[in-house]
JSON list of C-alpha atoms in Angstrom, two decimals:
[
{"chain": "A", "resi": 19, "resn": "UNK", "atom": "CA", "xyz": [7.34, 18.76, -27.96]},
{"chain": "A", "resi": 20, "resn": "UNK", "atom": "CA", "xyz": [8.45, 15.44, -27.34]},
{"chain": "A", "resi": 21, "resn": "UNK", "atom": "CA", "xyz": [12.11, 13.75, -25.90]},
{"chain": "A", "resi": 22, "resn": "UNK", "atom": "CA", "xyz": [12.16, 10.39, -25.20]},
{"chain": "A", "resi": 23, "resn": "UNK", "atom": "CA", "xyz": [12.63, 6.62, -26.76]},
{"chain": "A", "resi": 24, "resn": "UNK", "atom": "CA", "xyz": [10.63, 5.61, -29.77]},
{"chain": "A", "resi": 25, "resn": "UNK", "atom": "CA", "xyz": [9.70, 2.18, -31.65]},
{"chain": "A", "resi": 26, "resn": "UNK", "atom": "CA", "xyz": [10.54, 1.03, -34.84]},
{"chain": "A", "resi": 27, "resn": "UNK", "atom": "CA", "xyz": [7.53, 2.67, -36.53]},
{"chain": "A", "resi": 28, "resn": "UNK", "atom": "CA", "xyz": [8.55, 6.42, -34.84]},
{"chain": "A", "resi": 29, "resn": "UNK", "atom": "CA", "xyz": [6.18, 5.87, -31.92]},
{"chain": "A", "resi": 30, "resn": "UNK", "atom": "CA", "xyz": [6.74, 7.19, -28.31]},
{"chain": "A", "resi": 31, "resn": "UNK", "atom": "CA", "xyz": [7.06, 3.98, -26.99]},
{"chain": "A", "resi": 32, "resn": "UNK", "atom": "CA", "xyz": [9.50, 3.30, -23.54]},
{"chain": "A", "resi": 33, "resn": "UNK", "atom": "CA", "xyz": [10.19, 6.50, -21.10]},
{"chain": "A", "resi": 34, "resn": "UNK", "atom": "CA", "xyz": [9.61, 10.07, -22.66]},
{"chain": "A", "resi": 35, "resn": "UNK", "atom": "CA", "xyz": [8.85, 13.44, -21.29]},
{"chain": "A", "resi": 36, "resn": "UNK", "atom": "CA", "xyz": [6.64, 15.64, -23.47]},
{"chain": "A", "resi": 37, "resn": "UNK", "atom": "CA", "xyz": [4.53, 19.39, -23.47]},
{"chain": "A", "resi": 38, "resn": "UNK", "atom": "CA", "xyz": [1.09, 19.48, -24.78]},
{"chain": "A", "resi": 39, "resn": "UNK", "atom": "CA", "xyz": [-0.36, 22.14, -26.64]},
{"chain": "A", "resi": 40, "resn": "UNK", "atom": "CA", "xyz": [-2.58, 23.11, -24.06]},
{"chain": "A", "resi": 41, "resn": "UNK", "atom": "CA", "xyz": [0.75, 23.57, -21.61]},
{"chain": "A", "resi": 42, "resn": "UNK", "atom": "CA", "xyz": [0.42, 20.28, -19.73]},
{"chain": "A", "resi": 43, "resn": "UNK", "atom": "CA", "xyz": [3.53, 18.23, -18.90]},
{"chain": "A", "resi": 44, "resn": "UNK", "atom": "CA", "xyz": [3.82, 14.58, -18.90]},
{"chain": "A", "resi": 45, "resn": "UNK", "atom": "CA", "xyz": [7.10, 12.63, -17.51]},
{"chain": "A", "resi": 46, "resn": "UNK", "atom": "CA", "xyz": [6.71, 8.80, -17.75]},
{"chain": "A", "resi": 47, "resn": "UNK", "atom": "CA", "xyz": [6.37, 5.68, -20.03]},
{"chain": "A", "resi": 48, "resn": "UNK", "atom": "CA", "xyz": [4.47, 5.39, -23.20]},
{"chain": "A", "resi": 49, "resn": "UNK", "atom": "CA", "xyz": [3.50, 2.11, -25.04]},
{"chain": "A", "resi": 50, "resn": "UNK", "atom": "CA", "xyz": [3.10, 2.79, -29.36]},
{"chain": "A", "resi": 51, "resn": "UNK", "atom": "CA", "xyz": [2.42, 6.05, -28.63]},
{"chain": "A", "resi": 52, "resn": "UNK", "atom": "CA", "xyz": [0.23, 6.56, -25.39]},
{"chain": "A", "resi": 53, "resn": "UNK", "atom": "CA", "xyz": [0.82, 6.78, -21.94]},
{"chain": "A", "resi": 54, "resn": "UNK", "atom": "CA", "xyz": [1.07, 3.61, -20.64]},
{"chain": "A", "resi": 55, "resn": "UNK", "atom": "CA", "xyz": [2.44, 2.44, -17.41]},
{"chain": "A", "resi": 56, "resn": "UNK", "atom": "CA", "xyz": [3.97, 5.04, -14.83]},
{"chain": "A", "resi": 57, "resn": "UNK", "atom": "CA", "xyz": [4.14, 8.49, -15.26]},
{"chain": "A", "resi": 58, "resn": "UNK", "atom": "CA", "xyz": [3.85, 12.05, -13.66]},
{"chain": "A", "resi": 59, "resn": "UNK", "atom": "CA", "xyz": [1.21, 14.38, -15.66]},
{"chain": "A", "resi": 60, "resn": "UNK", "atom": "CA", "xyz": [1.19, 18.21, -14.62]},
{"chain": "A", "resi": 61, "resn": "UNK", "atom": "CA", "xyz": [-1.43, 20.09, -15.42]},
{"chain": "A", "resi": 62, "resn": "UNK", "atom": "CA", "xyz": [-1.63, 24.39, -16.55]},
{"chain": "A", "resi": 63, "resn": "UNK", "atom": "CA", "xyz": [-4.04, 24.82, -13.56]},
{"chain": "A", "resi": 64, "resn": "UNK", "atom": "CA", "xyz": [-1.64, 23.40, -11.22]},
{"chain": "A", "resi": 65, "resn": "UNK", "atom": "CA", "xyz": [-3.23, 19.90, -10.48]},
{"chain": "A", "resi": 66, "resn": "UNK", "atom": "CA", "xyz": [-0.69, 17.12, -10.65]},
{"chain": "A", "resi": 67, "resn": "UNK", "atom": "CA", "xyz": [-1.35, 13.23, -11.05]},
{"chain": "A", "resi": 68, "resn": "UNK", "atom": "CA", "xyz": [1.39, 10.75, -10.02]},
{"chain": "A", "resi": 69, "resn": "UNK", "atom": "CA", "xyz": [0.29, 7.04, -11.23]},
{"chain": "A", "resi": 70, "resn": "UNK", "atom": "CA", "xyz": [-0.07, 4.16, -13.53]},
{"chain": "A", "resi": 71, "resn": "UNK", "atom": "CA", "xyz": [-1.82, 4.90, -17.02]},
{"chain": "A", "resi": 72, "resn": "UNK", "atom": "CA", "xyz": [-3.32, 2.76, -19.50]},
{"chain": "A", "resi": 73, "resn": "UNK", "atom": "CA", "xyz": [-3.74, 3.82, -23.30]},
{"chain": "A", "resi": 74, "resn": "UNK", "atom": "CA", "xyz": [-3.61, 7.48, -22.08]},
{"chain": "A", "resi": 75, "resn": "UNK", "atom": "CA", "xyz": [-5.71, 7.07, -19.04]},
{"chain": "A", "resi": 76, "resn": "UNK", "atom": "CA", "xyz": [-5.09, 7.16, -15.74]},
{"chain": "A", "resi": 77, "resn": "UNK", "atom": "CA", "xyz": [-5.78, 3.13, -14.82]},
{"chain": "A", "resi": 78, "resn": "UNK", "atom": "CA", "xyz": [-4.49, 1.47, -11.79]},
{"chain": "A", "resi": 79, "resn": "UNK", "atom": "CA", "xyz": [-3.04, 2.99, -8.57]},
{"chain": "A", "resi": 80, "resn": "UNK", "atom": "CA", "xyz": [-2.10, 6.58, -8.44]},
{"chain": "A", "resi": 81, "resn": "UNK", "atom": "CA", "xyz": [-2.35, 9.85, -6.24]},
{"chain": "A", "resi": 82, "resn": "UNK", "atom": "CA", "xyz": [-3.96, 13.10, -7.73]},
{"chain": "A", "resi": 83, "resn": "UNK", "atom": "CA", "xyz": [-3.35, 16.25, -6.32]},
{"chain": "A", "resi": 84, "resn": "UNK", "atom": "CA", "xyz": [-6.15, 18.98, -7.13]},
{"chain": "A", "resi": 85, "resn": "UNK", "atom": "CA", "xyz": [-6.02, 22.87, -7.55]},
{"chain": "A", "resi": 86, "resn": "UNK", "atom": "CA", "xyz": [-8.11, 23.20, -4.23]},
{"chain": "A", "resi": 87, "resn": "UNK", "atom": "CA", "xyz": [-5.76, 21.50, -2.03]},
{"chain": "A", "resi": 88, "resn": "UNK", "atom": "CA", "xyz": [-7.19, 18.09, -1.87]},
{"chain": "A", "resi": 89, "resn": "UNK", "atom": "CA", "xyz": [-5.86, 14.88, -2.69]},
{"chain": "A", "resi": 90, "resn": "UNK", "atom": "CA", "xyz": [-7.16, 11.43, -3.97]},
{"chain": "A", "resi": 91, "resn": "UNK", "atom": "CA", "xyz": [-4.88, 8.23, -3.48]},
{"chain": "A", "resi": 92, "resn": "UNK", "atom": "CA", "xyz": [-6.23, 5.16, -4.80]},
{"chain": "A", "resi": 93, "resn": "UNK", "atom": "CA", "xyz": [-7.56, 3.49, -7.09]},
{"chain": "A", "resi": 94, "resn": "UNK", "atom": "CA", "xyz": [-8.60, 4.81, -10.93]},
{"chain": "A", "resi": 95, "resn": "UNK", "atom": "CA", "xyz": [-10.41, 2.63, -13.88]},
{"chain": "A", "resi": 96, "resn": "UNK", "atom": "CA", "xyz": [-10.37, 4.07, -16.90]},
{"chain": "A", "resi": 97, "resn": "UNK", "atom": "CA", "xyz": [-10.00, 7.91, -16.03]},
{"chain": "A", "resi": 98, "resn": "UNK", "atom": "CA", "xyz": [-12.39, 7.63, -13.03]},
{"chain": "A", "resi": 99, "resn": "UNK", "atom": "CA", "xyz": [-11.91, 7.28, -8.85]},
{"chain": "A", "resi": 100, "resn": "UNK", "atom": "CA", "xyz": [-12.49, 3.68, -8.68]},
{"chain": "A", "resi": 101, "resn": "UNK", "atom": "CA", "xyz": [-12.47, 0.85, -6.81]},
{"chain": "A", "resi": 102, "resn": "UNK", "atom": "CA", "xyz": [-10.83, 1.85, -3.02]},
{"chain": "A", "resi": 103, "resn": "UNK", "atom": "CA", "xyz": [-9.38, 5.05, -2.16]},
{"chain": "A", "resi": 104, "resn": "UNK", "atom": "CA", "xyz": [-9.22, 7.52, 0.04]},
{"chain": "A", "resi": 105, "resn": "UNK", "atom": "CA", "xyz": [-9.72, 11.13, -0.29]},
{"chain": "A", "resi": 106, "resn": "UNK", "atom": "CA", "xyz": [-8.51, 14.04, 1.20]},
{"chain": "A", "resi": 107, "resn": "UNK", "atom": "CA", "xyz": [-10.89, 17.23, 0.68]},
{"chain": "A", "resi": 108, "resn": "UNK", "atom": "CA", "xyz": [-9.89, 21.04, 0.56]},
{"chain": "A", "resi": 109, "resn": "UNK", "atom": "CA", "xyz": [-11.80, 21.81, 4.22]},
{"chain": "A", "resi": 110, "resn": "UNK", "atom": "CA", "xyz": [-9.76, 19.10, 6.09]},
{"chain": "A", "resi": 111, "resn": "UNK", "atom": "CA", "xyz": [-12.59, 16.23, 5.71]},
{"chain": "A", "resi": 112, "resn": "UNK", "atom": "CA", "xyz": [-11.67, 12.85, 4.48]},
{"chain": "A", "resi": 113, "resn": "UNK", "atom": "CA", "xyz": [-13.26, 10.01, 3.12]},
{"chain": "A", "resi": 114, "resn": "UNK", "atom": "CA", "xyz": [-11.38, 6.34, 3.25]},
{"chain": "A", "resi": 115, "resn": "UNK", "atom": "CA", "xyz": [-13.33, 3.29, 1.16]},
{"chain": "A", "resi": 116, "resn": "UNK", "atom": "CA", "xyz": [-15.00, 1.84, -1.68]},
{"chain": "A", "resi": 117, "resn": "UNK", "atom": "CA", "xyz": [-15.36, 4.25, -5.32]},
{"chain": "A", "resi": 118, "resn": "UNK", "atom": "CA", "xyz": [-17.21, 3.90, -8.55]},
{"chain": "A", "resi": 119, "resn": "UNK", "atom": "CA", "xyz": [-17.05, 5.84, -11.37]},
{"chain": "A", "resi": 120, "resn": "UNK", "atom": "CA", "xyz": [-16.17, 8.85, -9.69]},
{"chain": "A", "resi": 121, "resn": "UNK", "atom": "CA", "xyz": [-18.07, 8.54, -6.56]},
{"chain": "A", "resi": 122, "resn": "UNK", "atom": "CA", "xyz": [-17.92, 7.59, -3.05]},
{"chain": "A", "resi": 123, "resn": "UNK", "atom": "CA", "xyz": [-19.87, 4.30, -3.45]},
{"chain": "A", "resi": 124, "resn": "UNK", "atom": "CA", "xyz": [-19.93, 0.77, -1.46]},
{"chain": "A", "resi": 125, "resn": "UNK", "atom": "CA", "xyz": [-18.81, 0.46, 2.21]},
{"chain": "A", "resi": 126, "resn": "UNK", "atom": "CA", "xyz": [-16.44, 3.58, 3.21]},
{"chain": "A", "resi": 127, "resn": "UNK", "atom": "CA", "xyz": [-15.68, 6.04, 6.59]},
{"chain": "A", "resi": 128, "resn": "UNK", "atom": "CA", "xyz": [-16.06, 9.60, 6.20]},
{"chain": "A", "resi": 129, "resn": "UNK", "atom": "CA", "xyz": [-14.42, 12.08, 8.77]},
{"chain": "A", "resi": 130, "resn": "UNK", "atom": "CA", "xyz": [-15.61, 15.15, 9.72]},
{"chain": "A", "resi": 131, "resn": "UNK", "atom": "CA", "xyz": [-12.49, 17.40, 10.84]},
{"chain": "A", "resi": 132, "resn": "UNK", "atom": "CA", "xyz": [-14.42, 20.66, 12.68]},
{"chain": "A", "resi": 133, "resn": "UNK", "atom": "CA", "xyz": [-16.65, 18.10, 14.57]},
{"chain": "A", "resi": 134, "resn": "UNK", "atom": "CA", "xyz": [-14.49, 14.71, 14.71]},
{"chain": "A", "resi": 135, "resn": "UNK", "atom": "CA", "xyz": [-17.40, 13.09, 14.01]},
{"chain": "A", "resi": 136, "resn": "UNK", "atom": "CA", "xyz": [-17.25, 9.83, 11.64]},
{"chain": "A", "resi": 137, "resn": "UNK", "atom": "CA", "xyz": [-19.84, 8.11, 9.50]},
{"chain": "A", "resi": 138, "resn": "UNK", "atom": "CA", "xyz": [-19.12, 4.23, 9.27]},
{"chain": "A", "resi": 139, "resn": "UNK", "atom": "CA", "xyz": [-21.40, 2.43, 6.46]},
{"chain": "A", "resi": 140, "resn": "UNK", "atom": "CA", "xyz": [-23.14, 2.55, 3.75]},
{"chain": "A", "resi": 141, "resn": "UNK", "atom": "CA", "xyz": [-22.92, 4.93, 0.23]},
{"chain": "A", "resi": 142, "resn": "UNK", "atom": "CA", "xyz": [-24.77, 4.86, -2.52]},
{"chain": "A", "resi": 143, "resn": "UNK", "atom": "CA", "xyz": [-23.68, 7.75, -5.48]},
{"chain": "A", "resi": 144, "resn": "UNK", "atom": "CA", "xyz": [-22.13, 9.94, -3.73]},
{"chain": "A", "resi": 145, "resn": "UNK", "atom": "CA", "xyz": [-25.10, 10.00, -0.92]},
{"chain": "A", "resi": 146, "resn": "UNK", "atom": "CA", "xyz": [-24.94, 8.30, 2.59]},
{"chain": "A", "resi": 147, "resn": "UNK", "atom": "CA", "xyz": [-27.41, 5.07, 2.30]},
{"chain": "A", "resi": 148, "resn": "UNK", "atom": "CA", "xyz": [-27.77, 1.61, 3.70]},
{"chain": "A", "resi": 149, "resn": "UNK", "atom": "CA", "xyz": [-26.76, 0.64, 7.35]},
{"chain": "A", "resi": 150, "resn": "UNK", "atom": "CA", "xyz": [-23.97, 3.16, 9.07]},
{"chain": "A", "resi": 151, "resn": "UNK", "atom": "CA", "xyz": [-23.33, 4.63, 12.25]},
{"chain": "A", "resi": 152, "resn": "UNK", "atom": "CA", "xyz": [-22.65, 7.98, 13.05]},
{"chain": "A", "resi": 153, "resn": "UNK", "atom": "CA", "xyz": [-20.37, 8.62, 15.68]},
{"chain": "A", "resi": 154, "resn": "UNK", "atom": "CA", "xyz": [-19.85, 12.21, 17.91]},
{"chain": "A", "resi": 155, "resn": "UNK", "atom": "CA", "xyz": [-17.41, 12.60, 20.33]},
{"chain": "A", "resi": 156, "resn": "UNK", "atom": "CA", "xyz": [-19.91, 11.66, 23.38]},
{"chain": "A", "resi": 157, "resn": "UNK", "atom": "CA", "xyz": [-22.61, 9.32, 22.03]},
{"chain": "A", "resi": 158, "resn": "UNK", "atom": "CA", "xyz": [-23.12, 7.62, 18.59]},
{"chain": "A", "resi": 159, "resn": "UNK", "atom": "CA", "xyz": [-26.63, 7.25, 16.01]},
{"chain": "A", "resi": 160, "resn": "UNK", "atom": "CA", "xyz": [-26.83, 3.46, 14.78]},
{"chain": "A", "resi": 161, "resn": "UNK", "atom": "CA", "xyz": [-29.92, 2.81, 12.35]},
{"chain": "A", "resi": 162, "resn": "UNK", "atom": "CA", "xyz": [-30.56, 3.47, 8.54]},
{"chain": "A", "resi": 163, "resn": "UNK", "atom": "CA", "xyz": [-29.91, 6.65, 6.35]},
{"chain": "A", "resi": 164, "resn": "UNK", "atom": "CA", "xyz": [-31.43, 7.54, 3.06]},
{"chain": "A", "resi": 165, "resn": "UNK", "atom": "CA", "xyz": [-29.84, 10.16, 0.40]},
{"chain": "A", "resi": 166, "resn": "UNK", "atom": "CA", "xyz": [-27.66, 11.32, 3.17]},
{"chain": "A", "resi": 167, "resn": "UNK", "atom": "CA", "xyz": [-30.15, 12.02, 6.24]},
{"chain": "A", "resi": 168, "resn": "UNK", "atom": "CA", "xyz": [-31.30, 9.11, 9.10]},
{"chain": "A", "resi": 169, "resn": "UNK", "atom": "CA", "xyz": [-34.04, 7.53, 8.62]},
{"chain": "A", "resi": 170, "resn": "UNK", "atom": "CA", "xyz": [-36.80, 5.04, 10.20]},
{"chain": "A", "resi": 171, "resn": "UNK", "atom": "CA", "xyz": [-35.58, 2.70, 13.09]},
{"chain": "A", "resi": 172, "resn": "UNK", "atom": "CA", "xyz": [-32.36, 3.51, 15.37]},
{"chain": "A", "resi": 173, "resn": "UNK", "atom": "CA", "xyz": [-30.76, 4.24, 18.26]},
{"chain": "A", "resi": 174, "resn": "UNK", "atom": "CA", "xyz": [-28.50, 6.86, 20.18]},
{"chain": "A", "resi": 175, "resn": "UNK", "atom": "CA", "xyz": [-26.03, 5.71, 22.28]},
{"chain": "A", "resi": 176, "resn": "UNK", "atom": "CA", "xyz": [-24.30, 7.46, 25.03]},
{"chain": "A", "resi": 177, "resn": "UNK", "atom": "CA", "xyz": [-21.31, 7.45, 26.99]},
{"chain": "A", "resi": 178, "resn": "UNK", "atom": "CA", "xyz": [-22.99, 7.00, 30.25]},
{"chain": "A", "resi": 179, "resn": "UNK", "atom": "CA", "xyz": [-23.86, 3.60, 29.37]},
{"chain": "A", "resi": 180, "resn": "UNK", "atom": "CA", "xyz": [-27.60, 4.10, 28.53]},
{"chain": "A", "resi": 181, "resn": "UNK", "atom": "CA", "xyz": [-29.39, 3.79, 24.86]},
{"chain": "A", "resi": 182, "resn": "UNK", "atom": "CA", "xyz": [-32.53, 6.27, 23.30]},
{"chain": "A", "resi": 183, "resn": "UNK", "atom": "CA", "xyz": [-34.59, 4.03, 20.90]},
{"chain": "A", "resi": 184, "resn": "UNK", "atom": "CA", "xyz": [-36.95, 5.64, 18.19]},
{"chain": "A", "resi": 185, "resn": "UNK", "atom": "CA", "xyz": [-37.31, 6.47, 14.56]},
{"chain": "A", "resi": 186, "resn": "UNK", "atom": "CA", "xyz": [-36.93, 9.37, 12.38]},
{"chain": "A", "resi": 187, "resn": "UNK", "atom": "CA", "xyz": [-40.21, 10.36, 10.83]},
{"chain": "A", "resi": 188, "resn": "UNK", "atom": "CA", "xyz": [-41.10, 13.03, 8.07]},
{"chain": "A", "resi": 189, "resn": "UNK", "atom": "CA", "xyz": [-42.39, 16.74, 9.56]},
{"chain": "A", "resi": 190, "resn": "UNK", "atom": "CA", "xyz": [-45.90, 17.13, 8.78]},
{"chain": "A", "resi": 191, "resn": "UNK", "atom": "CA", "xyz": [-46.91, 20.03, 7.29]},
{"chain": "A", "resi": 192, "resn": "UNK", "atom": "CA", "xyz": [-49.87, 22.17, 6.50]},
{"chain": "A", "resi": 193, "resn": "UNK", "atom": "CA", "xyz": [-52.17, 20.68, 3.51]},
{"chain": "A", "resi": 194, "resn": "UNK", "atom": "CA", "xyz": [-51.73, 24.46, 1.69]},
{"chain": "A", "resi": 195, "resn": "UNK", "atom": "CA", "xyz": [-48.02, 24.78, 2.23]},
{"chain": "A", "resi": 196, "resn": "UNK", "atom": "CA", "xyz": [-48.08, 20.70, 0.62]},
{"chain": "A", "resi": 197, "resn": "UNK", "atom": "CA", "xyz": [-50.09, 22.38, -2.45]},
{"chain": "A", "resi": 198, "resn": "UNK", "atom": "CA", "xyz": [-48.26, 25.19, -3.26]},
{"chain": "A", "resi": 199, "resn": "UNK", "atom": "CA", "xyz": [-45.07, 23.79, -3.44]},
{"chain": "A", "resi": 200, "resn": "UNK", "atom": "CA", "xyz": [-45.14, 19.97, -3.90]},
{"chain": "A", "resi": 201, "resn": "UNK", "atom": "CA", "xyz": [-41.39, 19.92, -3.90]},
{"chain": "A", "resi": 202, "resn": "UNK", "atom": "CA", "xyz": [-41.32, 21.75, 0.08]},
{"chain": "A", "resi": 203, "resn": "UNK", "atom": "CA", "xyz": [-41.06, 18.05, 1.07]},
{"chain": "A", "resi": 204, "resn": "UNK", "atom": "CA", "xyz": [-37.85, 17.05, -0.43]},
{"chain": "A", "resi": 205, "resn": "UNK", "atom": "CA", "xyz": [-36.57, 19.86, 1.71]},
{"chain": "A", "resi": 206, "resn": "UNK", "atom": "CA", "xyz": [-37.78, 18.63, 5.19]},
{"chain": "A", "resi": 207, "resn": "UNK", "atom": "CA", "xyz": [-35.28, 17.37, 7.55]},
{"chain": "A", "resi": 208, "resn": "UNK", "atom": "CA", "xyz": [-36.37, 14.24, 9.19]},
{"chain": "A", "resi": 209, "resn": "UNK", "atom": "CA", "xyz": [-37.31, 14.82, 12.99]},
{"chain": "A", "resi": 210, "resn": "UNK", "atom": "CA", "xyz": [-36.54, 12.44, 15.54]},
{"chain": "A", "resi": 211, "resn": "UNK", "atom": "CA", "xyz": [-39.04, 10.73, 17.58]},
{"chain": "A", "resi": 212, "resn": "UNK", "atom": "CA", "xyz": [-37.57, 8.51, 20.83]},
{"chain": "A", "resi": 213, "resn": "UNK", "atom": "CA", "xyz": [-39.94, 5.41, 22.14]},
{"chain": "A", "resi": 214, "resn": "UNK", "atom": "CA", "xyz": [-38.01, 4.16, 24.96]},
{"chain": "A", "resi": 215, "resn": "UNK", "atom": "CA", "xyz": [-34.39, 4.37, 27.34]},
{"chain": "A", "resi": 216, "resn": "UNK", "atom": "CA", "xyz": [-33.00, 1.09, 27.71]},
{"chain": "A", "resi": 217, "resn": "UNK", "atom": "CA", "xyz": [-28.90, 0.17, 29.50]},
{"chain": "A", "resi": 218, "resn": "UNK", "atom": "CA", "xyz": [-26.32, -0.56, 26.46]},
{"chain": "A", "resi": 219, "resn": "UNK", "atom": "CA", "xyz": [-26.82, -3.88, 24.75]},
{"chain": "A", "resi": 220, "resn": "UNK", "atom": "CA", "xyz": [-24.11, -5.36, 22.27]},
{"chain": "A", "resi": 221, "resn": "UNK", "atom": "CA", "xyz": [-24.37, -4.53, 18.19]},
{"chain": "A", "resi": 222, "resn": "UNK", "atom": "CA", "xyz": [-24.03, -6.43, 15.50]},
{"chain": "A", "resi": 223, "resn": "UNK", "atom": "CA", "xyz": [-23.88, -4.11, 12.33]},
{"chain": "A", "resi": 224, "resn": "UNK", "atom": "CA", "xyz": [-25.37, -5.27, 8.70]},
{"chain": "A", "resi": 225, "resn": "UNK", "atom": "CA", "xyz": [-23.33, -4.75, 5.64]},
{"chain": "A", "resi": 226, "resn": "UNK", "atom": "CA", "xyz": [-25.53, -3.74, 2.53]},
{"chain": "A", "resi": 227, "resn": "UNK", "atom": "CA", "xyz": [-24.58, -4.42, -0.75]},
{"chain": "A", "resi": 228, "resn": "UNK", "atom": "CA", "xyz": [-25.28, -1.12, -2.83]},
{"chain": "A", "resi": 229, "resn": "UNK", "atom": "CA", "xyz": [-27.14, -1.03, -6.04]},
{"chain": "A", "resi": 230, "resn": "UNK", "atom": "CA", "xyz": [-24.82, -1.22, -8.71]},
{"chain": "A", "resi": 231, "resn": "UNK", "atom": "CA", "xyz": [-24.52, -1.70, -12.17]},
{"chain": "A", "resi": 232, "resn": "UNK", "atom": "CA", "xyz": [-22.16, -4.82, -12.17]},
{"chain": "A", "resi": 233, "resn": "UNK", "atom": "CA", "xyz": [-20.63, -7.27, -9.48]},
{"chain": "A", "resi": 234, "resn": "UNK", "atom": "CA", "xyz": [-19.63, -6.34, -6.79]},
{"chain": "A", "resi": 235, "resn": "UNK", "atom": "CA", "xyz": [-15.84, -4.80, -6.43]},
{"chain": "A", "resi": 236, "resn": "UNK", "atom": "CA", "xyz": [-13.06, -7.41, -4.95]},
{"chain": "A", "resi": 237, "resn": "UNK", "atom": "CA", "xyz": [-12.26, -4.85, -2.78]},
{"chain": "A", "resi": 238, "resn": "UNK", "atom": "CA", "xyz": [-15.29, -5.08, -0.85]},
{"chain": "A", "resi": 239, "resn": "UNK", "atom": "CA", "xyz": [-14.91, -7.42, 1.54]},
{"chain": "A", "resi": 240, "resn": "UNK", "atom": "CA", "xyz": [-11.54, -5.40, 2.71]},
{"chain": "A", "resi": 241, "resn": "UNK", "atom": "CA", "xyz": [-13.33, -2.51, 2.63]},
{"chain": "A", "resi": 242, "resn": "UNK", "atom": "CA", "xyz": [-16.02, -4.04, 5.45]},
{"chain": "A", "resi": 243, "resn": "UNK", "atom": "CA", "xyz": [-13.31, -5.81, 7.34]},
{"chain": "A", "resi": 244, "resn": "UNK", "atom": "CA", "xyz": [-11.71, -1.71, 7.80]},
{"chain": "A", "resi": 245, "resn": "UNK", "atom": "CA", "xyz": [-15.22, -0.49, 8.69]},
{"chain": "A", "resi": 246, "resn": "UNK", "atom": "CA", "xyz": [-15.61, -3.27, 11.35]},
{"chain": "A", "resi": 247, "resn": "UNK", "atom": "CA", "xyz": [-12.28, -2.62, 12.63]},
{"chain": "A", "resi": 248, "resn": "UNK", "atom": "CA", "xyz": [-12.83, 1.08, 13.22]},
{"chain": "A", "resi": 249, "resn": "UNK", "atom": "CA", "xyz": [-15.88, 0.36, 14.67]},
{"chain": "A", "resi": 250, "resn": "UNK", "atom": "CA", "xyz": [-14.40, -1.82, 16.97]},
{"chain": "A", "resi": 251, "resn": "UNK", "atom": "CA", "xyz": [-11.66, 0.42, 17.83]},
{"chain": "A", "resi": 252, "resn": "UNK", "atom": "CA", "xyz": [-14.54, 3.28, 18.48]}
]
């Protein structure tokens, strides 16, 4: 069912509102017969997207609300999260940066809401990677992560003024354990070994560019100059 403005040639074209087969709703503007331009779309399992569209994508700025409780506001290319956004998830967490195609990816802060701890840095697919620094509510990691866990060189940095250098290293285990299940290692957490105490000395953090499959996104250097900030303000 459709009730709206229409072209010459019969198309939806200008502001309509229309019901789908499958029992969606969409309220906005259509160009020749797609959604084009602003609109409200409402889905039968309760998820709702307010935003721009583009040839019946969502494409450009726009806020989706999901069935869980969370919420996305930012930006969307071609149907995906995409370029900076933040995101609100269902168990109070949220995640403010850089997107692509669908995943947390580029420079970005995530917030943990049980803990109040914050990740600053790096994300590659999804996964924590590159440069970050994970901050607690009395003393802060600064160093490397890989696929989501610490690892090699860093520090911990407490309140009290004083800093624990070391690296994260792999557990070792037992030869037999290693040859009955070659994939046990992928399961190891990384263990933390310290080298030395030293008084707080000033840090200068890296910003990684993560591997990805074209140019990096304009938004980018915004994107570092909010992670700097926060860092600052930490």
């Amino acid at each position: 069912e459709y009730e709206g403005e229409r072209n010459s040639e019969g198309e939806r074209h200008g502001r309509g509102k229309a019901r789908l087969p499958n029992g969606d709703m969409y309220d906005g503007e259509y160009e020749h017969g797609l959604r084009s331009g602003q609109g409200t779309y409402i889905f039968r399992n309760g998820a709702r997207y307010i935003g721009e569209y583009l040839q019946n994508k969502k494409h450009g700025q726009g806020t989706f609300y999901y069935p869980d409780g969370s919420v996305y506001e930012g930006d969307w290319v071609n149907d995906q999260r995409h370029g900076y956004g933040r995101y609100t998830y269902a168990n109070g967490d949220i995640y403010t940066g850089e997107w692509f195609n669908g995943n947390r990816h580029g420079q970005g802060i995530y917030v943990y809401k049980d803990t109040e701890s914050k990740y600053i840095g790096g994300w590659v697919n999804g996964n924590q990677e590159g440069e970050a620094e994970l901050v607690h509510l009395n003393h802060r990691f600064r160093g490397k992560f890989v696929n989501g866990n610490p690892a090699g060189y860093g520090k911990y940095i407490f309140d009290v003024g004083c800093e624990q250098h070391g690296e994260y290293v792999q557990a070792e285990q037992d030869k037999e354990e290693e040859e009955e299940d070659e994939d046990c290692s992928l399961l190891v957490v990384p263990k933390w070994k310290a080298s030395e105490i030293t008084t707080f000395t000033h840090w200068t953090p890296s910003v990684e560019n993560p591997p990805s499959p074209r140019e990096a996104s304009p938004v980018a250097a915004t994107t570092a100059e909010a992670v700097e900030e926060q860092a600052v303000e930490d």
